[in-house]
Coordinates of C-alpha atoms in Angstrom, one line a residue:
X15 CA 0.0 0.0 0.0
X16 CA 1.3 3.5 -0.9
X17 CA 1.0 6.5 1.3
X18 CA -2.4 8.2 0.9
X19 CA -3.9 11.1 2.8
X20 CA -7.7 10.5 2.5
X21 CA -7.7 7.2 0.7
X22 CA -6.1 3.8 0.7
X23 CA -3.7 3.7 -2.3
X24 CA -2.6 0.3 -3.6
X25 CA 0.3 -0.2 -6.0
X26 CA -0.7 -3.0 -8.5
X27 CA 2.7 -3.3 -10.2
X28 CA 1.8 -6.5 -12.0
X29 CA -0.7 -4.5 -14.0
X30 CA 1.1 -1.1 -14.0
X31 CA -1.7 0.6 -12.2
X32 CA -2.5 2.3 -8.9
X33 CA -5.8 1.7 -7.2
X34 CA -7.3 4.4 -4.9
X35 CA -10.1 3.5 -2.5
X36 CA -11.8 6.1 -0.5
X37 CA -15.0 6.3 1.5
X38 CA -18.2 8.2 0.6
X39 CA -18.1 9.9 4.0
X40 CA -15.1 11.8 2.7
X41 CA -15.7 12.0 -1.0
X42 CA -18.9 11.0 -2.7
X43 CA -19.0 8.9 -5.8
X44 CA -20.2 12.1 -7.6
X45 CA -17.1 14.0 -6.5
X46 CA -14.8 11.2 -7.7
X47 CA -16.7 11.0 -11.0
X48 CA -16.2 14.8 -11.4
X49 CA -12.5 14.4 -10.7
X50 CA -12.1 11.6 -13.3
X51 CA -14.2 13.6 -15.8
X52 CA -11.8 16.6 -15.3
X53 CA -8.7 14.4 -15.7
X54 CA -10.2 12.9 -19.0
X55 CA -10.9 16.5 -20.2
X56 CA -7.3 17.6 -19.4
X57 CA -5.8 14.5 -21.1
X58 CA -8.0 15.2 -24.2
X59 CA -6.4 18.6 -24.3
X60 CA -2.8 17.3 -24.1
X61 CA -2.2 18.1 -20.4
X62 CA -0.1 15.4 -18.8
X63 CA -2.3 13.8 -16.1
X64 CA -2.8 10.4 -14.6
X65 CA -5.0 8.2 -16.9
X66 CA -8.1 6.8 -15.3
X67 CA -8.6 3.1 -16.2
X68 CA -11.8 1.3 -16.6
X69 CA -12.6 -1.7 -14.3
X70 CA -13.2 -5.2 -15.7
X71 CA -16.9 -4.1 -15.8
X72 CA -16.0 -1.1 -17.9
X73 CA -16.6 1.5 -15.2
X74 CA -14.2 4.3 -14.4
X75 CA -15.2 4.2 -10.8
X76 CA -16.6 1.4 -8.7
X77 CA -18.9 1.8 -5.7
X78 CA -18.8 -0.9 -3.0
X79 CA -21.4 -1.0 -0.2
X80 CA -19.8 -0.8 3.2
X81 CA -22.8 -2.5 4.9
X82 CA -23.2 0.6 7.2
X83 CA -25.0 2.9 4.8
X84 CA -22.0 4.3 3.0
X85 CA -19.8 3.2 0.1
X86 CA -16.2 2.6 -0.7
X87 CA -15.4 4.4 -4.0
X88 CA -12.5 2.9 -6.0
X89 CA -10.7 4.3 -9.1
X90 CA -7.7 3.0 -10.9
X91 CA -5.0 5.0 -12.7
X92 CA -2.2 4.0 -15.1
X93 CA 1.1 4.0 -13.3
X94 CA 3.3 6.8 -14.5
X95 CA 7.1 6.8 -14.7
X96 CA 9.2 8.9 -12.5
X97 CA 9.5 9.4 -8.8
X98 CA 8.2 11.9 -6.3
X99 CA 10.6 14.6 -5.4
X100 CA 11.0 16.3 -2.1
X101 CA 10.8 20.1 -2.4
X102 CA 14.5 20.4 -1.6
X103 CA 15.2 18.4 -4.7
X104 CA 13.4 20.8 -7.1
X105 CA 15.6 22.5 -9.6
X106 CA 14.9 25.8 -11.3
X107 CA 14.2 23.9 -14.5
X108 CA 11.7 21.5 -12.8
X109 CA 10.0 24.4 -11.0
X110 CA 9.5 26.2 -14.4
X111 CA 8.1 23.1 -16.0
X112 CA 5.8 22.4 -13.0
X113 CA 4.5 26.0 -13.2
X114 CA 4.0 25.7 -16.9
X115 CA 1.9 22.5 -16.5
X116 CA -0.2 24.1 -13.7
X117 CA -0.8 27.2 -15.9
X118 CA -1.9 25.0 -18.7
X119 CA -4.2 23.0 -16.5
X120 CA -5.9 26.3 -15.4
X121 CA -6.2 27.6 -19.0
X122 CA -7.7 24.3 -20.3
X123 CA -10.0 24.0 -17.2
X124 CA -11.7 27.3 -17.8
X125 CA -13.8 25.7 -20.5
X126 CA -14.6 22.6 -18.4
X127 CA -16.1 24.5 -15.3
X128 CA -19.6 25.1 -16.7
X129 CA -19.8 21.6 -18.2
X130 CA -19.1 20.0 -14.8
X131 CA -21.7 22.2 -13.2
X132 CA -24.3 21.1 -15.8
X133 CA -23.5 17.4 -15.2
X134 CA -23.5 17.5 -11.4
X135 CA -25.3 20.8 -10.5
X136 CA -25.5 22.2 -7.1
X137 CA -25.2 18.7 -5.5
X138 CA -21.5 18.7 -6.3
X139 CA -20.8 22.1 -4.9
X140 CA -22.9 21.5 -1.8
X141 CA -21.3 18.2 -1.1
X142 CA -17.8 19.6 -1.5
X143 CA -18.1 22.3 1.1
X144 CA -20.8 21.1 3.5
X145 CA -19.5 21.3 7.0
X146 CA -15.8 21.0 6.2
X147 CA -14.2 24.4 6.1
X148 CA -10.7 22.9 5.5
X149 CA -12.1 21.2 2.4
X150 CA -13.4 24.2 0.6
X151 CA -10.1 25.0 -1.2
X152 CA -10.2 21.5 -2.8
X153 CA -13.4 22.1 -4.8
X154 CA -13.9 25.8 -5.2
X155 CA -12.8 25.3 -8.8
X156 CA -16.3 23.8 -9.5
X157 CA -18.2 26.9 -8.5

């Protein structure tokens, strides 16, 4: 298992994928769908992002009942090459490249914002900020 902040993250090296499993109490299936939709949109516009992979049933996310009224929400991503750098390892060239990719994500995402709102409506925005002030920065993009 890899280190994950809000989710369990499993390294499935035999299949060159990473599987992330979270709980609906933290992120609903709609929020995970919106995230995957955004990543697909970015990839379609040549932004280098992790590729979401379909399950054996052809779904980009899987919902598993937790037998207590909630769900585990799973998504798989294609394993990418490279390694995680500590901030002290960042070079000026890497920092410029990182900034350029982030800028590109923002430019490309401008056209996606309204489409996400149409698909998920106010439920998405309400679920993202309900009762968790520290979470608001994560999903203000969708407003």
